[in-house]
Amino acid sequence: MDELELLKKHWQKDAVDDKQLTSKQIYPMLLKKSSSIVKTLFYISIAELLFWIALSSLPLVSSSYQEKVEHAAINGPLMTSLTVFTFVVIAIFIFLLFKAHRNISVTDSAKKLMESIIKTRKIIKYYVLYNLIMVPISMLLALYYITKEDSEIAEKIAHFTTPQLLVGLGIFLVFTIVFVVIIWLFYKLIYGILMKRLNRNYEELKKLEA
Protein backbone atom coordinates (compact mmCIF):
# COMPACT_ATOMS: atom_id res chain seq x y z
CA MET A 1 0.00 0.00 0.00
CA ASP A 2 1.52 3.34 -1.06
CA GLU A 3 1.67 6.55 0.94
CA LEU A 4 -1.37 8.01 -0.80
CA GLU A 5 -3.57 5.08 0.19
CA LEU A 6 -2.42 5.33 3.81
CA LEU A 7 -3.26 9.02 3.89
CA LYS A 8 -6.70 8.36 2.40
CA LYS A 9 -7.48 5.83 5.15
CA HIS A 10 -6.21 8.26 7.75
CA TRP A 11 -8.32 10.98 6.17
CA GLN A 12 -11.50 8.92 6.44
CA LYS A 13 -10.97 8.32 10.17
CA ASP A 14 -10.03 11.84 11.25
CA ALA A 15 -12.15 14.83 12.14
CA VAL A 16 -12.98 17.72 9.77
CA ASP A 17 -9.93 19.78 10.76
CA ASP A 18 -7.67 16.82 10.18
CA LYS A 19 -9.28 16.23 6.77
CA GLN A 20 -8.32 19.72 5.65
CA LEU A 21 -4.73 19.05 6.64
CA THR A 22 -4.68 15.66 4.99
CA SER A 23 -6.15 17.02 1.74
CA LYS A 24 -3.20 19.39 1.55
CA GLN A 25 -0.93 16.38 1.79
CA ILE A 26 -2.85 14.33 -0.76
CA TYR A 27 -2.99 17.01 -3.46
CA PRO A 28 0.80 17.21 -4.06
CA MET A 29 0.87 13.42 -4.43
CA LEU A 30 -1.95 13.47 -6.97
CA LEU A 31 -0.16 16.28 -8.77
CA LYS A 32 3.10 14.34 -8.87
CA LYS A 33 1.41 11.12 -10.01
CA SER A 34 -0.60 12.89 -12.73
CA SER A 35 2.48 14.69 -14.00
CA SER A 36 4.41 11.41 -14.09
CA ILE A 37 1.63 9.66 -16.04
CA VAL A 38 1.41 12.41 -18.67
CA LYS A 39 5.21 12.44 -18.96
CA THR A 40 5.12 8.68 -19.62
CA LEU A 41 2.44 9.19 -22.29
CA PHE A 42 4.68 11.84 -23.84
CA TYR A 43 7.65 9.47 -23.98
CA ILE A 44 5.51 6.70 -25.46
CA SER A 45 4.30 9.03 -28.21
CA ILE A 46 7.91 9.95 -29.05
CA ALA A 47 8.81 6.26 -29.21
CA GLU A 48 5.86 5.66 -31.54
CA LEU A 49 6.96 8.50 -33.82
CA LEU A 50 10.51 7.11 -33.96
CA PHE A 51 9.11 3.66 -34.74
CA TRP A 52 7.10 4.91 -37.73
CA ILE A 53 10.04 6.98 -38.97
CA ALA A 54 12.27 3.92 -38.78
CA LEU A 55 9.63 1.81 -40.55
CA SER A 56 9.21 4.35 -43.34
CA SER A 57 13.00 4.55 -43.73
CA LEU A 58 13.37 0.83 -44.44
CA PRO A 59 13.35 1.30 -48.23
CA LEU A 60 16.35 3.61 -47.87
CA VAL A 61 18.46 0.96 -46.14
CA SER A 62 17.11 -2.19 -47.76
CA SER A 63 17.17 -2.49 -51.53
CA SER A 64 15.08 -5.68 -51.46
CA TYR A 65 12.36 -4.02 -49.37
CA GLN A 66 12.44 -0.99 -51.68
CA GLU A 67 11.90 -3.23 -54.70
CA LYS A 68 8.90 -4.87 -53.04
CA VAL A 69 7.34 -1.49 -52.22
CA GLU A 70 7.90 -0.21 -55.74
CA HIS A 71 6.59 -3.44 -57.25
CA ALA A 72 3.46 -3.20 -55.10
CA ALA A 73 2.99 0.38 -56.38
CA ILE A 74 1.90 1.63 -52.96
CA ASN A 75 4.30 4.54 -52.83
CA GLY A 76 2.17 6.89 -54.91
CA PRO A 77 1.69 10.60 -54.14
CA LEU A 78 -1.56 10.02 -52.24
CA MET A 79 0.02 7.44 -49.93
CA THR A 80 3.07 9.66 -49.47
CA SER A 81 0.84 12.61 -48.57
CA LEU A 82 -1.09 10.42 -46.14
CA THR A 83 2.16 9.30 -44.49
CA VAL A 84 3.38 12.89 -44.13
CA PHE A 85 -0.01 13.94 -42.74
CA THR A 86 0.14 11.14 -40.18
CA PHE A 87 3.60 12.26 -39.07
CA VAL A 88 2.26 15.81 -38.67
CA VAL A 89 -0.64 14.50 -36.56
CA ILE A 90 1.75 12.54 -34.33
CA ALA A 91 3.97 15.61 -33.96
CA ILE A 92 0.95 17.71 -32.93
CA PHE A 93 -0.08 14.97 -30.51
CA ILE A 94 3.40 15.00 -28.94
CA PHE A 95 3.28 18.78 -28.63
CA LEU A 96 -0.15 18.70 -26.95
CA LEU A 97 1.01 16.04 -24.48
CA PHE A 98 4.13 18.07 -23.71
CA LYS A 99 1.96 21.13 -23.15
CA ALA A 100 -0.39 19.10 -20.91
CA HIS A 101 2.57 17.89 -18.86
CA ARG A 102 3.84 21.45 -18.43
CA ASN A 103 0.39 22.65 -17.38
CA ILE A 104 0.04 19.88 -14.80
CA SER A 105 3.54 20.47 -13.46
CA VAL A 106 2.93 24.17 -12.74
CA THR A 107 -0.72 24.04 -11.64
CA ASP A 108 -1.46 25.27 -8.13
CA SER A 109 -5.06 24.21 -7.59
CA ALA A 110 -7.12 21.03 -7.68
CA LYS A 111 -9.57 22.61 -10.14
CA LYS A 112 -6.85 23.44 -12.67
CA LEU A 113 -5.37 19.98 -12.28
CA MET A 114 -8.77 18.43 -12.98
CA GLU A 115 -9.12 20.56 -16.12
CA SER A 116 -5.66 19.47 -17.29
CA ILE A 117 -6.54 15.80 -16.74
CA ILE A 118 -9.76 16.22 -18.75
CA LYS A 119 -7.82 17.84 -21.62
CA THR A 120 -5.26 15.03 -21.55
CA ARG A 121 -8.00 12.41 -21.73
CA LYS A 122 -9.50 14.17 -24.77
CA ILE A 123 -6.10 14.34 -26.49
CA ILE A 124 -5.59 10.59 -26.05
CA LYS A 125 -9.16 9.81 -27.11
CA TYR A 126 -8.95 11.80 -30.34
CA TYR A 127 -5.50 10.48 -31.19
CA VAL A 128 -6.55 6.83 -30.79
CA LEU A 129 -9.76 7.53 -32.77
CA TYR A 130 -7.72 9.11 -35.57
CA ASN A 131 -5.47 6.06 -35.82
CA LEU A 132 -8.38 3.63 -35.81
CA ILE A 133 -9.99 5.57 -38.67
CA MET A 134 -6.77 5.89 -40.66
CA VAL A 135 -6.00 2.15 -40.56
CA PRO A 136 -8.90 1.08 -42.85
CA ILE A 137 -8.43 4.17 -45.04
CA SER A 138 -4.75 3.35 -45.54
CA MET A 139 -5.55 -0.29 -46.29
CA LEU A 140 -8.20 0.70 -48.85
CA LEU A 141 -5.73 3.03 -50.57
CA ALA A 142 -3.08 0.30 -50.55
CA LEU A 143 -5.61 -2.12 -52.06
CA TYR A 144 -6.43 0.42 -54.77
CA TYR A 145 -2.79 0.92 -55.73
CA ILE A 146 -2.10 -2.81 -55.72
CA THR A 147 -5.13 -3.75 -57.84
CA LYS A 148 -5.13 -0.76 -60.22
CA GLU A 149 -1.51 0.28 -60.58
CA ASP A 150 0.24 -3.10 -60.51
CA SER A 151 -0.28 -4.52 -64.00
CA GLU A 152 0.36 -8.15 -63.04
CA ILE A 153 -2.12 -8.17 -60.18
CA ALA A 154 -4.65 -6.13 -62.19
CA GLU A 155 -4.49 -8.72 -64.97
CA LYS A 156 -5.10 -11.58 -62.58
CA ILE A 157 -8.05 -9.82 -60.94
CA ALA A 158 -9.55 -9.11 -64.38
CA HIS A 159 -9.99 -12.87 -64.86
CA PHE A 160 -11.68 -13.39 -61.47
CA THR A 161 -15.26 -14.60 -61.43
CA THR A 162 -17.86 -12.82 -59.31
CA PRO A 163 -17.67 -15.43 -56.50
CA GLN A 164 -13.88 -15.12 -56.47
CA LEU A 165 -14.12 -11.31 -56.21
CA LEU A 166 -16.61 -11.61 -53.36
CA VAL A 167 -14.36 -14.07 -51.53
CA GLY A 168 -11.37 -11.77 -52.04
CA LEU A 169 -13.30 -8.75 -50.74
CA GLY A 170 -14.53 -10.82 -47.80
CA ILE A 171 -10.98 -11.84 -46.89
CA PHE A 172 -9.83 -8.23 -47.19
CA LEU A 173 -12.72 -7.05 -44.98
CA VAL A 174 -11.99 -9.66 -42.30
CA PHE A 175 -8.27 -8.87 -42.39
CA THR A 176 -9.01 -5.14 -42.06
CA ILE A 177 -11.33 -5.68 -39.08
CA VAL A 178 -8.79 -7.96 -37.38
CA PHE A 179 -6.03 -5.42 -37.95
CA VAL A 180 -8.14 -2.57 -36.56
CA VAL A 181 -8.96 -4.68 -33.48
CA ILE A 182 -5.25 -5.44 -32.98
CA ILE A 183 -4.41 -1.73 -33.19
CA TRP A 184 -7.25 -0.94 -30.77
CA LEU A 185 -6.00 -3.57 -28.31
CA PHE A 186 -2.48 -2.18 -28.62
CA TYR A 187 -3.61 1.33 -27.71
CA LYS A 188 -5.91 -0.01 -24.99
CA LEU A 189 -2.97 -1.84 -23.44
CA ILE A 190 -0.41 0.95 -23.81
CA TYR A 191 -2.56 3.99 -23.15
CA GLY A 192 -5.49 2.37 -21.35
CA ILE A 193 -3.52 1.41 -18.22
CA LEU A 194 -2.10 4.90 -17.84
CA MET A 195 -5.46 6.53 -18.52
CA LYS A 196 -7.10 4.42 -15.79
CA ARG A 197 -4.53 5.72 -13.33
CA LEU A 198 -5.13 9.26 -14.52
CA ASN A 199 -8.88 8.76 -14.13
CA ARG A 200 -8.39 7.54 -10.55
CA ASN A 201 -6.44 10.71 -9.79
CA TYR A 202 -9.30 12.71 -11.28
CA GLU A 203 -11.85 10.96 -9.05
CA GLU A 204 -9.70 11.65 -5.98
CA LEU A 205 -9.49 15.31 -6.93
CA LYS A 206 -13.28 15.44 -7.22
CA LYS A 207 -13.48 14.20 -3.63
CA LEU A 208 -11.06 16.90 -2.51
CA GLU A 209 -13.14 19.56 -4.23
CA ALA A 210 -16.40 18.27 -2.71
Short mmCIF file of N, CA and C in Angstrom, two decimals, residues 15-99:
data_model
loop_
_atom_site.label_atom_id
_atom_site.label_comp_id
_atom_site.label_asym_id
_atom_site.label_seq_id
_atom_site.Cartn_x
_atom_site.Cartn_y
_atom_site.Cartn_z
N ALA A 15 -11.12 13.80 12.06
CA ALA A 15 -12.15 14.83 12.14
C ALA A 15 -12.03 15.79 10.97
N VAL A 16 -12.94 16.79 10.89
CA VAL A 16 -12.98 17.72 9.77
C VAL A 16 -11.69 18.51 9.67
N ASP A 17 -11.17 19.00 10.78
CA ASP A 17 -9.93 19.78 10.76
C ASP A 17 -8.77 18.96 10.23
N ASP A 18 -8.73 17.70 10.63
CA ASP A 18 -7.67 16.82 10.18
C ASP A 18 -7.79 16.53 8.68
N LYS A 19 -9.04 16.49 8.19
CA LYS A 19 -9.28 16.23 6.77
C LYS A 19 -8.69 17.36 5.93
N GLN A 20 -8.85 18.58 6.39
CA GLN A 20 -8.32 19.72 5.65
C GLN A 20 -6.81 19.63 5.56
N LEU A 21 -6.17 19.20 6.64
CA LEU A 21 -4.73 19.05 6.64
C LEU A 21 -4.30 17.92 5.71
N THR A 22 -5.03 16.81 5.80
CA THR A 22 -4.68 15.66 4.99
C THR A 22 -4.88 15.94 3.50
N SER A 23 -5.91 16.70 3.14
CA SER A 23 -6.15 17.02 1.74
C SER A 23 -4.99 17.82 1.16
N LYS A 24 -4.37 18.64 2.00
CA LYS A 24 -3.20 19.39 1.55
C LYS A 24 -2.01 18.47 1.31
N GLN A 25 -2.00 17.35 2.00
CA GLN A 25 -0.93 16.38 1.79
C GLN A 25 -1.20 15.49 0.57
N ILE A 26 -2.48 15.20 0.36
CA ILE A 26 -2.85 14.33 -0.76
C ILE A 26 -2.68 15.03 -2.10
N TYR A 27 -3.04 16.31 -2.18
CA TYR A 27 -2.99 17.01 -3.46
C TYR A 27 -1.60 16.96 -4.13
N PRO A 28 -0.52 17.28 -3.41
CA PRO A 28 0.80 17.21 -4.06
C PRO A 28 1.13 15.83 -4.62
N MET A 29 0.64 14.78 -3.94
CA MET A 29 0.87 13.42 -4.43
C MET A 29 0.09 13.16 -5.72
N LEU A 30 -1.16 13.62 -5.75
CA LEU A 30 -1.95 13.47 -6.97
C LEU A 30 -1.33 14.27 -8.11
N LEU A 31 -0.82 15.44 -7.77
CA LEU A 31 -0.16 16.28 -8.77
C LEU A 31 1.08 15.58 -9.34
N LYS A 32 1.88 15.02 -8.45
CA LYS A 32 3.10 14.34 -8.87
C LYS A 32 2.78 13.10 -9.71
N LYS A 33 1.78 12.32 -9.28
CA LYS A 33 1.41 11.12 -10.01
C LYS A 33 0.85 11.46 -11.39
N SER A 34 -0.01 12.49 -11.45
CA SER A 34 -0.60 12.89 -12.73
C SER A 34 0.47 13.38 -13.69
N SER A 35 1.38 14.17 -13.18
CA SER A 35 2.48 14.69 -14.00
C SER A 35 3.34 13.55 -14.53
N SER A 36 3.60 12.56 -13.68
CA SER A 36 4.41 11.41 -14.09
C SER A 36 3.71 10.59 -15.17
N ILE A 37 2.39 10.43 -15.05
CA ILE A 37 1.63 9.66 -16.04
C ILE A 37 1.66 10.35 -17.40
N VAL A 38 1.42 11.66 -17.40
CA VAL A 38 1.41 12.41 -18.67
C VAL A 38 2.81 12.42 -19.28
N LYS A 39 3.83 12.49 -18.45
CA LYS A 39 5.21 12.44 -18.96
C LYS A 39 5.47 11.09 -19.64
N THR A 40 4.96 10.02 -19.03
CA THR A 40 5.12 8.68 -19.62
C THR A 40 4.40 8.59 -20.96
N LEU A 41 3.19 9.15 -21.03
CA LEU A 41 2.44 9.19 -22.29
C LEU A 41 3.23 9.95 -23.35
N PHE A 42 3.87 11.02 -22.93
CA PHE A 42 4.68 11.84 -23.84
C PHE A 42 5.84 11.02 -24.40
N TYR A 43 6.52 10.28 -23.54
CA TYR A 43 7.65 9.47 -23.98
C TYR A 43 7.20 8.34 -24.90
N ILE A 44 6.04 7.76 -24.61
CA ILE A 44 5.51 6.70 -25.46
C ILE A 44 5.20 7.23 -26.86
N SER A 45 4.63 8.43 -26.91
CA SER A 45 4.30 9.03 -28.21
C SER A 45 5.56 9.31 -29.02
N ILE A 46 6.64 9.73 -28.36
CA ILE A 46 7.91 9.95 -29.05
C ILE A 46 8.45 8.63 -29.59
N ALA A 47 8.36 7.58 -28.78
CA ALA A 47 8.81 6.26 -29.21
C ALA A 47 8.01 5.78 -30.42
N GLU A 48 6.71 6.06 -30.41
CA GLU A 48 5.86 5.66 -31.54
C GLU A 48 6.26 6.42 -32.80
N LEU A 49 6.53 7.71 -32.67
CA LEU A 49 6.96 8.50 -33.82
C LEU A 49 8.27 7.96 -34.39
N LEU A 50 9.22 7.65 -33.52
CA LEU A 50 10.51 7.11 -33.96
C LEU A 50 10.33 5.76 -34.64
N PHE A 51 9.38 4.96 -34.13
CA PHE A 51 9.11 3.66 -34.74
C PHE A 51 8.61 3.81 -36.17
N TRP A 52 7.65 4.73 -36.39
CA TRP A 52 7.10 4.91 -37.73
C TRP A 52 8.12 5.53 -38.67
N ILE A 53 8.97 6.41 -38.14
CA ILE A 53 10.04 6.98 -38.97
C ILE A 53 11.01 5.89 -39.40
N ALA A 54 11.36 5.02 -38.45
CA ALA A 54 12.27 3.92 -38.78
C ALA A 54 11.64 2.98 -39.80
N LEU A 55 10.34 2.71 -39.63
CA LEU A 55 9.63 1.81 -40.55
C LEU A 55 9.57 2.40 -41.95
N SER A 56 9.29 3.70 -42.03
CA SER A 56 9.21 4.35 -43.34
C SER A 56 10.57 4.52 -44.00
N SER A 57 11.63 4.39 -43.20
CA SER A 57 13.00 4.55 -43.73
C SER A 57 13.59 3.23 -44.21
N LEU A 58 12.87 2.14 -44.02
CA LEU A 58 13.37 0.83 -44.44
C LEU A 58 13.77 0.76 -45.92
N PRO A 59 12.95 1.36 -46.81
CA PRO A 59 13.35 1.30 -48.23
C PRO A 59 14.69 1.96 -48.51
N LEU A 60 15.09 2.90 -47.66
CA LEU A 60 16.35 3.61 -47.87
C LEU A 60 17.56 2.75 -47.50
N VAL A 61 17.34 1.78 -46.60
CA VAL A 61 18.46 0.96 -46.14
C VAL A 61 18.39 -0.47 -46.65
N SER A 62 17.28 -0.83 -47.25
CA SER A 62 17.11 -2.19 -47.76
C SER A 62 16.65 -2.14 -49.22
N SER A 63 17.51 -2.52 -50.11
CA SER A 63 17.17 -2.49 -51.53
C SER A 63 16.07 -3.50 -51.86
N SER A 64 16.10 -4.66 -51.20
CA SER A 64 15.08 -5.68 -51.46
C SER A 64 13.70 -5.21 -51.03
N TYR A 65 13.64 -4.55 -49.86
CA TYR A 65 12.36 -4.02 -49.37
C TYR A 65 11.87 -2.91 -50.30
N GLN A 66 12.80 -2.08 -50.78
CA GLN A 66 12.44 -0.99 -51.68
C GLN A 66 11.84 -1.54 -52.97
N GLU A 67 12.41 -2.62 -53.49
CA GLU A 67 11.90 -3.23 -54.70
C GLU A 67 10.48 -3.76 -54.51
N LYS A 68 10.25 -4.35 -53.32
CA LYS A 68 8.90 -4.87 -53.04
C LYS A 68 7.88 -3.75 -52.97
N VAL A 69 8.25 -2.64 -52.33
CA VAL A 69 7.34 -1.49 -52.22
C VAL A 69 7.04 -0.92 -53.59
N GLU A 70 8.09 -0.77 -54.42
CA GLU A 70 7.90 -0.21 -55.74
C GLU A 70 7.09 -1.15 -56.63
N HIS A 71 7.34 -2.46 -56.46
CA HIS A 71 6.59 -3.44 -57.25
C HIS A 71 5.12 -3.44 -56.87
N ALA A 72 4.85 -3.23 -55.57
CA ALA A 72 3.46 -3.20 -55.10
C ALA A 72 2.76 -1.91 -55.49
N ALA A 73 3.53 -0.90 -55.92
CA ALA A 73 2.99 0.38 -56.38
C ALA A 73 2.17 1.08 -55.30
N ILE A 74 2.63 0.99 -54.04
CA ILE A 74 1.90 1.63 -52.96
C ILE A 74 2.61 2.88 -52.46
N ASN A 75 3.57 3.34 -53.24
CA ASN A 75 4.30 4.54 -52.83
C ASN A 75 3.93 5.74 -53.69
N GLY A 76 2.66 5.79 -54.10
CA GLY A 76 2.17 6.89 -54.91
C GLY A 76 2.06 8.19 -54.12
N PRO A 77 1.76 9.29 -54.81
CA PRO A 77 1.69 10.60 -54.14
C PRO A 77 0.64 10.66 -53.04
N LEU A 78 -0.50 9.98 -53.25
CA LEU A 78 -1.56 10.02 -52.24
C LEU A 78 -1.11 9.33 -50.96
N MET A 79 -0.47 8.16 -51.10
CA MET A 79 0.02 7.44 -49.93
C MET A 79 1.13 8.21 -49.24
N THR A 80 1.99 8.85 -50.05
CA THR A 80 3.07 9.66 -49.47
C THR A 80 2.50 10.82 -48.68
N SER A 81 1.48 11.48 -49.26
CA SER A 81 0.84 12.61 -48.57
C SER A 81 0.18 12.15 -47.28
N LEU A 82 -0.44 10.97 -47.33
CA LEU A 82 -1.09 10.42 -46.14
C LEU A 82 -0.07 10.13 -45.05
N THR A 83 1.09 9.60 -45.44
CA THR A 83 2.16 9.30 -44.49
C THR A 83 2.67 10.58 -43.83
N VAL A 84 2.91 11.60 -44.66
CA VAL A 84 3.38 12.89 -44.13
C VAL A 84 2.34 13.49 -43.19
N PHE A 85 1.07 13.41 -43.58
CA PHE A 85 -0.01 13.94 -42.74
C PHE A 85 -0.05 13.23 -41.39
N THR A 86 0.15 11.91 -41.42
CA THR A 86 0.14 11.14 -40.18
C THR A 86 1.29 11.57 -39.27
N PHE A 87 2.46 11.79 -39.86
CA PHE A 87 3.60 12.26 -39.07
C PHE A 87 3.31 13.63 -38.44
N VAL A 88 2.63 14.48 -39.19
CA VAL A 88 2.26 15.81 -38.67
C VAL A 88 1.30 15.66 -37.49
N VAL A 89 0.33 14.74 -37.64
CA VAL A 89 -0.64 14.50 -36.56
C VAL A 89 0.07 14.00 -35.31
N ILE A 90 1.01 13.06 -35.47
CA ILE A 90 1.75 12.54 -34.33
C ILE A 90 2.57 13.64 -33.67
N ALA A 91 3.18 14.51 -34.50
CA ALA A 91 3.97 15.61 -33.96
C ALA A 91 3.09 16.57 -33.15
N ILE A 92 1.89 16.85 -33.66
CA ILE A 92 0.95 17.71 -32.93
C ILE A 92 0.53 17.04 -31.62
N PHE A 93 0.28 15.74 -31.69
CA PHE A 93 -0.08 14.97 -30.51
C PHE A 93 1.01 15.05 -29.45
N ILE A 94 2.26 14.90 -29.87
CA ILE A 94 3.40 15.00 -28.94
C ILE A 94 3.45 16.39 -28.31
N PHE A 95 3.25 17.41 -29.14
CA PHE A 95 3.28 18.78 -28.63
C PHE A 95 2.18 19.01 -27.60
N LEU A 96 0.98 18.52 -27.88
CA LEU A 96 -0.15 18.70 -26.95
C LEU A 96 0.10 17.97 -25.64
N LEU A 97 0.69 16.78 -25.71
CA LEU A 97 1.01 16.04 -24.48
C LEU A 97 2.09 16.76 -23.68
N PHE A 98 3.08 17.30 -24.39
CA PHE A 98 4.13 18.07 -23.71
C PHE A 98 3.54 19.29 -23.02
N LYS A 99 2.63 19.95 -23.72
CA LYS A 99 1.96 21.13 -23.15
C LYS A 99 1.12 20.74 -21.93
#
